[in-house]
Amino acid sequence: MTELQQYPPHEDWHDVTSLNAKAWPNKVEEHHSLVPTTCFNCEAACGLLAHVNHETGEIDKIEGNPLHPASRGRNCAKGPATLNQVQDTERILYPMKRVGERGSGEWERVTWDEALDDIGQRIATAMDEDRRDGVMYHVGRPGEDGYADRVLKSWGVDGHNSHTNICSSNARIGYQSWMGHDRPSSDFANAEVIFLISSHLEAGHYFNPHAQRIIEAQSKGATVICVDPRLSNTGSKAEHWLPAWPGTEPFLLLAIAKLLIESGKWQKDFVRRWVNWETYLSETRSDLPLEFDSLETALLEAYAEYTPEAAEEICGVPGYQLREIAEIIGNHPTKFASHNWRAAGAGNLGGWQTARCLFFLNVLTGSVATVGGTSGNGWNKFKPAQPKGAPALHEWNDLSWPKEFPLSYHEMSFLLPHFLNEGRGTLDVYFSRVYNPIWTNPDGFSWMEALTDESKVKCHIALTPTWSETAWFADYVLPMGIGTERHDVASFETHNGRWIGFRQPVMRRYAEIRGEKLGPDSRTHEFNPGEVWEENEFWIDLSWRIDPDGSRGIRKWFESDESPGTPITIDEYYGTMFAESVPGLAEAAAGAGKTPLEYMRDVGSFDVPGDMITPYERIVGSDSVADCEKGEDGVFRKPGTIGMWDGTKAGLDDIALADLGEGSPAVEVDGEIKEGFPTPSKKLELFSTTLKDWGWPECATPTWIKSHVHHQDLDMAGNERILLPTFRIPTLIHTRSANSKWLNEISHRHPLWLHPSDAEALEIEENGLVRITTRIGHFVIQAWRTEGIRPGVVAASHHMGRWRIEEDKARSWGAGKATIDKTADGKWKLTRNDGIRKFDSDDPDSNRIWWNDTGVHQNLTFSVQPDPVSGMHCWLQRVKVTPAEAGDQYGDVVVDTKKSREAYLDWMTKTRPGPGPDGLRRPLWYARPLKPSAPMYHAGE
Ligand code: SF4
């Protein structure tokens, strides 16, 4: 790819001369330092360069970092818009404590010391009174790799809760059940066929690093195929757009798989070597000889019903197009790059099979971790060891990991209000961190009810840079830094290669560049606006408050080794990490005459060396398996690890819960000892014994599960339709974009996409108001007639509908004033008052706001719909679409939380609770944030 030309060379970054554009036509020079950091506005963690003006000492602009291996200097609009967040006049600058009723909006400014003392004391009390489960850290966008986990481990608290089950759990379990890695890492740049189940070119996962590589491949001739009921920008750029009925995508993919097998264009030798076909045959076709040649017959018979003609009827996509696509895919073995993360995966009951069926195509084409294929995140993401890591937890939190969902890929976070209602637990201290469940989650009014009930949530602390609907219901609001105001490391599987990025507080670094000597007591907040802290230092200080004298065994994990008896500094922490845990960095830094930490502060990222192509084929030396036993399946397993566990409760005490890579380091294939995959069989699992053993035998192979919004079950002749609420607006972030004026000026509407044929049938006028009725309520939105959506499906992006309930408090550029009331029949009603209006502030642009719309908060009207296997919320809604009724106003939302409860109970009946085999709560080998020690997996513990 051509290098970007306009960036100054790295050696000039400390003094870049440019002309002041505002002084034009005069030529006025100004000087900047370019300070690298990473973007915190989506999960991709692209590189940024903050341009700090030498004269004013302020950041003038933020652009891409050309040395960042993933983003290569390119950013989406949200990267440069970080500047708006820095300069936002409405951001939270000081710690605030609630003084009125929760949610009353009455606050007083407190000192950090007061806040830390109180919170630390509450946590210490919960620990001393044996209520460690009463401490919960609920994170939205982590934006960092492992620091918070390290904190909770050090506290001995199984309190990690995430947003993942409203986001990506379905895709994760689909991928993990094949290859052990829970995320795809697609080598788009070198692919010849790119298959996307999402809108990657404008908003998909790792959006900008992926989009630039997809375009790169397409310009070299790659074929792009996009499955999406909407004609997204990606669909319009693709060679093939397949607007399949939502929920039928696995059927479509299996039809393609069958065509590949029928045509003989599948990579038989790859499948023979690397797929657990013996298990597949013995479990599904014991009538056939247990030999590879039986597999073709078995597969063709298993998938006999998945014909292009049947796909045409079920999926609504022409059979001829599927034949054409199967031929294209079959003609490009090993160069098939595919991806699914949210989109169809996040939509419906059984959505997790979308990723499983998509990766089946990678397996059949031998495109697994090849050049131009799709790898596993574990091979392309680099996660350094955390200095001063505590041992595994000896706790299990049933509020997050309940028995009904033994295979849930992450915490059952969005069911928390219902669990609290059922008395499954209470929370002493609940941290919401860059997370806005009232607005983001389904069933937000149930969240509001829980968060206002002080008997259920005793103290709620919102760690956030900006006001949000959820922060309004907190007891403490503590301002945390944005992408230019904090330290984090991050690495993601953006392409074929590994890298690590370093986020740093720009003004702190600028002080260093200007020669300021930062003493050992120097703290990041001294360089941030107001009293904005960074989280790393917050956790260090809070841990010292919980354990001031070290007697609780916590303080030692936050104590300096260089200066015992004092808190560890950020420089010591990251200096140790970079020196000891990043291969190749120390050498690269020495070559540049720097320490590893100085190198990372100076460059902002590092391309970690190593060949990650087909790592499963790596030869493992016989000495590496000398202490292993070889099973009949050819897998080498170490005694004392998962694979050699004797199945007894007592035996759990002795096993190391090492990952399968450590516990089973190799597998024999064709007489050679190979590294293999991190699955129980060390192979790609066409048949998942885990799914079978844990109660889902009918789902053990790639298959289609009829969804809860299957089009043939809906009254399409009447007014039922499928609502697609899952797509992003490329220029918005979930909560934080409300504090970016540029992004809100670009995007502030989300009309309901509606096909003209549906508009006619449903008698909805052009731009008319529509009432969308869900199982628990309704909302009122404006229609947009477009042929860019499949008839029968209506869609509205989830990015809009921000609100605040006081005119002059919790203001932003994207939240409209709203009122919340209870109706006479006990329902909640949110009424939009006046959208966004001009307001007075120190930024004259706030008086130039010309738009009014802020969208409609549709998520409030969605009941929880947990997939019984993955635990993922199924976002697609079966709705009634009708013209607005008399009295309806744009933005109205009405919800009955009694119906929310009914819906929750209804979906819970679909679960198949644990314990599973051997009395376990969850398969030992399954990934889990903050994995506890092995004995805690036993349900008897
Ligand atoms: S894709 Fe955009 S928002 Fe995401 S990290 Fe990159 S620049 Fe930031």
Tab-separated table of N, CA and C in Angstrom, residues 263-362:
chain	number	residue	atom	x	y	z
A	263	SER	N	-19.593	-29.811	-5.884
A	263	SER	CA	-18.760	-29.510	-7.053
A	263	SER	C	-17.358	-30.088	-6.930
A	264	GLY	N	-17.042	-30.623	-5.770
A	264	GLY	CA	-15.692	-31.163	-5.543
A	264	GLY	C	-14.666	-30.070	-5.283
A	265	LYS	N	-15.147	-28.823	-5.141
A	265	LYS	CA	-14.196	-27.716	-4.943
A	265	LYS	C	-13.968	-27.446	-3.467
A	266	TRP	N	-13.829	-28.460	-2.725
A	266	TRP	CA	-13.459	-28.263	-1.324
A	266	TRP	C	-12.083	-28.879	-1.122
A	267	GLN	N	-11.393	-28.371	-0.149
A	267	GLN	CA	-9.988	-28.752	0.036
A	267	GLN	C	-9.921	-29.994	0.920
A	268	LYS	N	-10.052	-31.123	0.251
A	268	LYS	CA	-10.225	-32.373	0.993
A	268	LYS	C	-9.019	-32.691	1.867
A	269	ASP	N	-7.843	-32.436	1.356
A	269	ASP	CA	-6.682	-32.819	2.159
A	269	ASP	C	-6.578	-31.964	3.416
A	270	PHE	N	-6.916	-30.686	3.288
A	270	PHE	CA	-6.910	-29.822	4.483
A	270	PHE	C	-7.935	-30.350	5.495
A	271	VAL	N	-9.112	-30.675	5.010
A	271	VAL	CA	-10.164	-31.159	5.916
A	271	VAL	C	-9.734	-32.492	6.551
A	272	ARG	N	-9.136	-33.359	5.739
A	272	ARG	CA	-8.689	-34.656	6.280
A	272	ARG	C	-7.689	-34.464	7.407
A	273	ARG	N	-6.783	-33.531	7.200
A	273	ARG	CA	-5.721	-33.341	8.191
A	273	ARG	C	-6.187	-32.574	9.433
A	274	TRP	N	-7.061	-31.567	9.224
A	274	TRP	CA	-7.274	-30.614	10.312
A	274	TRP	C	-8.688	-30.537	10.872
A	275	VAL	N	-9.583	-31.398	10.397
A	275	VAL	CA	-10.948	-31.371	10.929
A	275	VAL	C	-11.207	-32.665	11.699
A	276	ASN	N	-11.987	-32.582	12.777
A	276	ASN	CA	-12.251	-33.794	13.572
A	276	ASN	C	-13.330	-34.649	12.909
A	277	TRP	N	-13.078	-35.038	11.670
A	277	TRP	CA	-14.079	-35.772	10.897
A	277	TRP	C	-14.364	-37.154	11.489
A	278	GLU	N	-13.375	-37.730	12.170
A	278	GLU	CA	-13.626	-39.052	12.767
A	278	GLU	C	-14.740	-38.937	13.821
A	279	THR	N	-14.654	-37.895	14.641
A	279	THR	CA	-15.690	-37.685	15.661
A	279	THR	C	-17.033	-37.416	14.985
A	280	TYR	N	-16.982	-36.597	13.932
A	280	TYR	CA	-18.225	-36.281	13.215
A	280	TYR	C	-18.899	-37.558	12.720
A	281	LEU	N	-18.107	-38.418	12.093
A	281	LEU	CA	-18.687	-39.645	11.532
A	281	LEU	C	-19.181	-40.564	12.646
A	282	SER	N	-18.361	-40.734	13.673
A	282	SER	CA	-18.789	-41.691	14.697
A	282	SER	C	-20.007	-41.180	15.467
A	283	GLU	N	-20.149	-39.860	15.590
A	283	GLU	CA	-21.292	-39.315	16.324
A	283	GLU	C	-22.560	-39.229	15.472
A	284	THR	N	-22.383	-39.029	14.169
A	284	THR	CA	-23.579	-38.799	13.343
A	284	THR	C	-23.863	-39.928	12.355
A	285	ARG	N	-22.820	-40.662	11.946
A	285	ARG	CA	-23.035	-41.705	10.926
A	285	ARG	C	-22.240	-42.962	11.257
A	286	SER	N	-22.621	-43.564	12.351
A	286	SER	CA	-21.898	-44.780	12.745
A	286	SER	C	-22.172	-45.924	11.766
A	287	ASP	N	-23.164	-45.734	10.874
A	287	ASP	CA	-23.446	-46.768	9.869
A	287	ASP	C	-22.427	-46.760	8.735
A	288	LEU	N	-21.658	-45.683	8.615
A	288	LEU	CA	-20.679	-45.591	7.517
A	288	LEU	C	-19.303	-46.029	8.004
A	289	PRO	N	-18.461	-46.552	7.088
A	289	PRO	CA	-17.090	-46.908	7.500
A	289	PRO	C	-16.387	-45.670	8.052
A	290	LEU	N	-15.627	-45.849	9.114
A	290	LEU	CA	-14.919	-44.724	9.733
A	290	LEU	C	-13.654	-44.418	8.929
A	291	GLU	N	-13.878	-43.863	7.752
A	291	GLU	CA	-12.754	-43.487	6.886
A	291	GLU	C	-13.110	-42.175	6.194
A	292	PHE	N	-12.070	-41.434	5.809
A	292	PHE	CA	-12.304	-40.076	5.308
A	292	PHE	C	-13.251	-40.062	4.100
A	293	ASP	N	-13.161	-41.070	3.265
A	293	ASP	CA	-14.013	-41.080	2.073
A	293	ASP	C	-15.500	-41.080	2.409
A	294	SER	N	-15.852	-41.473	3.641
A	294	SER	CA	-17.275	-41.466	4.018
A	294	SER	C	-17.784	-40.046	4.276
A	295	LEU	N	-16.850	-39.126	4.517
A	295	LEU	CA	-17.268	-37.797	4.960
A	295	LEU	C	-18.116	-37.079	3.897
A	296	GLU	N	-17.695	-37.202	2.652
A	296	GLU	CA	-18.439	-36.490	1.596
A	296	GLU	C	-19.890	-36.959	1.558
A	297	THR	N	-20.069	-38.271	1.591
A	297	THR	CA	-21.433	-38.818	1.591
A	297	THR	C	-22.200	-38.297	2.807
A	298	ALA	N	-21.541	-38.351	3.966
A	298	ALA	CA	-22.216	-37.932	5.201
A	298	ALA	C	-22.626	-36.468	5.130
A	299	LEU	N	-21.733	-35.635	4.637
A	299	LEU	CA	-22.049	-34.203	4.582
A	299	LEU	C	-23.160	-33.928	3.570
A	300	LEU	N	-23.063	-34.560	2.411
A	300	LEU	CA	-24.087	-34.291	1.399
A	300	LEU	C	-25.461	-34.759	1.870
A	301	GLU	N	-25.478	-35.833	2.619
A	301	GLU	CA	-26.782	-36.296	3.128
A	301	GLU	C	-27.246	-35.421	4.290
A	302	ALA	N	-26.312	-35.013	5.133
A	302	ALA	CA	-26.696	-34.158	6.268
A	302	ALA	C	-27.264	-32.826	5.787
A	303	TYR	N	-26.701	-32.320	4.710
A	303	TYR	CA	-27.118	-31.001	4.219
A	303	TYR	C	-27.976	-31.096	2.956
A	304	ALA	N	-28.618	-32.261	2.772
A	304	ALA	CA	-29.394	-32.482	1.547
A	304	ALA	C	-30.470	-31.418	1.342
A	305	GLU	N	-31.066	-30.963	2.442
A	305	GLU	CA	-32.192	-30.018	2.284
A	305	GLU	C	-31.721	-28.596	1.944
A	306	TYR	N	-30.413	-28.350	2.062
A	306	TYR	CA	-29.913	-26.981	1.860
A	306	TYR	C	-29.598	-26.721	0.388
A	307	THR	N	-30.600	-26.833	-0.434
A	307	THR	CA	-30.399	-26.607	-1.865
A	307	THR	C	-30.544	-25.116	-2.178
A	308	PRO	N	-30.009	-24.672	-3.315
A	308	PRO	CA	-30.221	-23.263	-3.697
A	308	PRO	C	-31.697	-22.921	-3.819
A	309	GLU	N	-32.486	-23.892	-4.261
A	309	GLU	CA	-33.923	-23.632	-4.414
A	309	GLU	C	-34.570	-23.435	-3.036
A	310	ALA	N	-34.179	-24.307	-2.092
A	310	ALA	CA	-34.729	-24.144	-0.735
A	310	ALA	C	-34.241	-22.829	-0.137
A	311	ALA	N	-32.995	-22.467	-0.419
A	311	ALA	CA	-32.453	-21.211	0.113
A	311	ALA	C	-33.236	-20.034	-0.467
A	312	GLU	N	-33.640	-20.185	-1.716
A	312	GLU	CA	-34.416	-19.100	-2.340
A	312	GLU	C	-35.706	-18.871	-1.550
A	313	GLU	N	-36.322	-19.968	-1.132
A	313	GLU	CA	-37.583	-19.841	-0.403
A	313	GLU	C	-37.349	-19.386	1.053
A	314	ILE	N	-36.356	-19.980	1.691
A	314	ILE	CA	-36.137	-19.671	3.114
A	314	ILE	C	-35.456	-18.316	3.290
A	315	CYS	N	-34.431	-18.074	2.453
A	315	CYS	CA	-33.601	-16.869	2.656
A	315	CYS	C	-34.043	-15.699	1.775
A	316	GLY	N	-34.774	-16.015	0.717
A	316	GLY	CA	-35.211	-14.944	-0.174
A	316	GLY	C	-34.098	-14.402	-1.056
A	317	VAL	N	-33.121	-15.253	-1.362
A	317	VAL	CA	-32.006	-14.848	-2.218
A	317	VAL	C	-32.001	-15.776	-3.430
A	318	PRO	N	-31.837	-15.246	-4.651
A	318	PRO	CA	-31.940	-16.115	-5.835
A	318	PRO	C	-30.953	-17.282	-5.802
A	319	GLY	N	-31.474	-18.461	-6.150
A	319	GLY	CA	-30.636	-19.658	-6.164
A	319	GLY	C	-29.474	-19.523	-7.139
A	320	TYR	N	-29.732	-18.875	-8.298
A	320	TYR	CA	-28.656	-18.754	-9.295
A	320	TYR	C	-27.495	-17.938	-8.741
A	321	GLN	N	-27.832	-16.946	-7.905
A	321	GLN	CA	-26.775	-16.099	-7.338
A	321	GLN	C	-25.915	-16.913	-6.360
A	322	LEU	N	-26.559	-17.803	-5.636
A	322	LEU	CA	-25.789	-18.643	-4.707
A	322	LEU	C	-24.879	-19.594	-5.487
A	323	ARG	N	-25.358	-20.109	-6.606
A	323	ARG	CA	-24.505	-20.983	-7.437
A	323	ARG	C	-23.287	-20.193	-7.940
A	324	GLU	N	-23.565	-18.980	-8.393
A	324	GLU	CA	-22.479	-18.136	-8.908
A	324	GLU	C	-21.446	-17.866	-7.798
A	325	ILE	N	-21.949	-17.543	-6.621
A	325	ILE	CA	-21.050	-17.225	-5.499
A	325	ILE	C	-20.254	-18.458	-5.082
A	326	ALA	N	-20.923	-19.607	-5.028
A	326	ALA	CA	-20.209	-20.844	-4.652
A	326	ALA	C	-19.086	-21.122	-5.644
A	327	GLU	N	-19.334	-20.829	-6.906
A	327	GLU	CA	-18.293	-21.073	-7.912
A	327	GLU	C	-17.103	-20.116	-7.698
A	328	ILE	N	-17.419	-18.862	-7.417
A	328	ILE	CA	-16.342	-17.885	-7.166
A	328	ILE	C	-15.520	-18.335	-5.960
A	329	ILE	N	-16.196	-18.708	-4.894
A	329	ILE	CA	-15.480	-19.118	-3.668
A	329	ILE	C	-14.640	-20.362	-3.950
A	330	GLY	N	-15.247	-21.324	-4.615
A	330	GLY	CA	-14.539	-22.577	-4.905
A	330	GLY	C	-13.325	-22.379	-5.792
A	331	ASN	N	-13.354	-21.335	-6.628
A	331	ASN	CA	-12.228	-21.077	-7.537
A	331	ASN	C	-11.065	-20.353	-6.863
A	332	HIS	N	-11.225	-19.983	-5.594
A	332	HIS	CA	-10.153	-19.243	-4.910
A	332	HIS	C	-9.803	-19.903	-3.572
A	333	PRO	N	-9.357	-21.152	-3.627
A	333	PRO	CA	-9.035	-21.825	-2.370
A	333	PRO	C	-7.947	-21.078	-1.602
A	334	THR	N	-8.020	-21.184	-0.298
A	334	THR	CA	-7.080	-20.593	0.676
A	334	THR	C	-7.098	-19.061	0.709
A	335	LYS	N	-7.856	-18.415	-0.162
A	335	LYS	CA	-7.843	-16.931	-0.197
A	335	LYS	C	-9.233	-16.371	0.065
A	336	PHE	N	-9.934	-17.033	0.944
A	336	PHE	CA	-11.302	-16.631	1.270
A	336	PHE	C	-11.289	-15.996	2.661
A	337	ALA	N	-11.498	-14.699	2.712
A	337	ALA	CA	-11.505	-13.987	4.002
A	337	ALA	C	-12.944	-13.629	4.350
A	338	SER	N	-13.369	-13.997	5.536
A	338	SER	CA	-14.763	-13.757	5.908
A	338	SER	C	-14.824	-13.116	7.291
A	339	HIS	N	-15.966	-12.547	7.600
A	339	HIS	CA	-16.106	-11.910	8.916
A	339	HIS	C	-17.566	-11.768	9.304
A	340	ASN	N	-17.837	-12.101	10.547
A	340	ASN	CA	-19.113	-11.768	11.168
A	340	ASN	C	-18.830	-11.439	12.621
A	341	TRP	N	-19.432	-10.370	13.103
A	341	TRP	CA	-19.235	-10.024	14.512
A	341	TRP	C	-20.586	-9.745	15.129
A	342	ARG	N	-21.181	-8.633	14.710
A	342	ARG	CA	-22.531	-8.356	15.222
A	342	ARG	C	-23.507	-8.658	14.092
A	343	ALA	N	-24.171	-7.661	13.530
A	343	ALA	CA	-25.069	-7.850	12.396
A	343	ALA	C	-25.914	-9.108	12.604
A	344	ALA	N	-25.904	-10.012	11.615
A	344	ALA	CA	-26.764	-11.196	11.704
A	344	ALA	C	-26.455	-12.026	12.941
A	345	GLY	N	-25.195	-12.045	13.330
A	345	GLY	CA	-24.836	-12.833	14.502
A	345	GLY	C	-25.526	-12.352	15.763
A	346	ALA	N	-25.760	-11.061	15.831
A	346	ALA	CA	-26.300	-10.470	17.064
A	346	ALA	C	-27.820	-10.366	17.040
A	347	GLY	N	-28.436	-10.892	16.000
A	347	GLY	CA	-29.837	-10.567	15.792
A	347	GLY	C	-30.850	-11.484	16.431
A	348	ASN	N	-30.609	-12.785	16.356
A	348	ASN	CA	-31.741	-13.670	16.613
A	348	ASN	C	-31.374	-14.953	17.336
A	349	LEU	N	-32.415	-15.591	17.815
A	349	LEU	CA	-32.272	-16.914	18.412
A	349	LEU	C	-31.483	-17.791	17.435
A	350	GLY	N	-30.424	-18.413	17.925
A	350	GLY	CA	-29.602	-19.250	17.046
A	350	GLY	C	-28.650	-18.453	16.182
A	351	GLY	N	-28.553	-17.151	16.411
A	351	GLY	CA	-27.680	-16.308	15.585
A	351	GLY	C	-26.220	-16.735	15.664
A	352	TRP	N	-25.862	-17.426	16.742
A	352	TRP	CA	-24.465	-17.856	16.894
A	352	TRP	C	-24.063	-18.834	15.813
A	353	GLN	N	-25.043	-19.493	15.209
A	353	GLN	CA	-24.701	-20.427	14.132
A	353	GLN	C	-24.301	-19.692	12.849
A	354	THR	N	-24.538	-18.393	12.786
A	354	THR	CA	-24.110	-17.637	11.596
A	354	THR	C	-22.593	-17.703	11.465
A	355	ALA	N	-21.895	-17.386	12.559
A	355	ALA	CA	-20.427	-17.438	12.516
A	355	ALA	C	-19.954	-18.874	12.286
A	356	ARG	N	-20.648	-19.821	12.901
A	356	ARG	CA	-20.221	-21.223	12.757
A	356	ARG	C	-20.381	-21.680	11.292
A	357	CYS	N	-21.482	-21.299	10.678
A	357	CYS	CA	-21.694	-21.704	9.278
A	357	CYS	C	-20.790	-20.912	8.335
A	358	LEU	N	-20.515	-19.660	8.659
A	358	LEU	CA	-19.617	-18.871	7.799
A	358	LEU	C	-18.210	-19.457	7.840
A	359	PHE	N	-17.751	-19.794	9.035
A	359	PHE	CA	-16.390	-20.331	9.122
A	359	PHE	C	-16.296	-21.717	8.493
A	360	PHE	N	-17.411	-22.407	8.373
A	360	PHE	CA	-17.453	-23.685	7.642
A	360	PHE	C	-16.909	-23.471	6.222
A	361	LEU	N	-17.239	-22.329	5.621
A	361	LEU	CA	-16.748	-22.042	4.260
A	361	LEU	C	-15.233	-21.850	4.270
A	362	ASN	N	-14.713	-21.235	5.324
A	362	ASN	CA	-13.255	-21.124	5.446
A	362	ASN	C	-12.611	-22.497	5.554
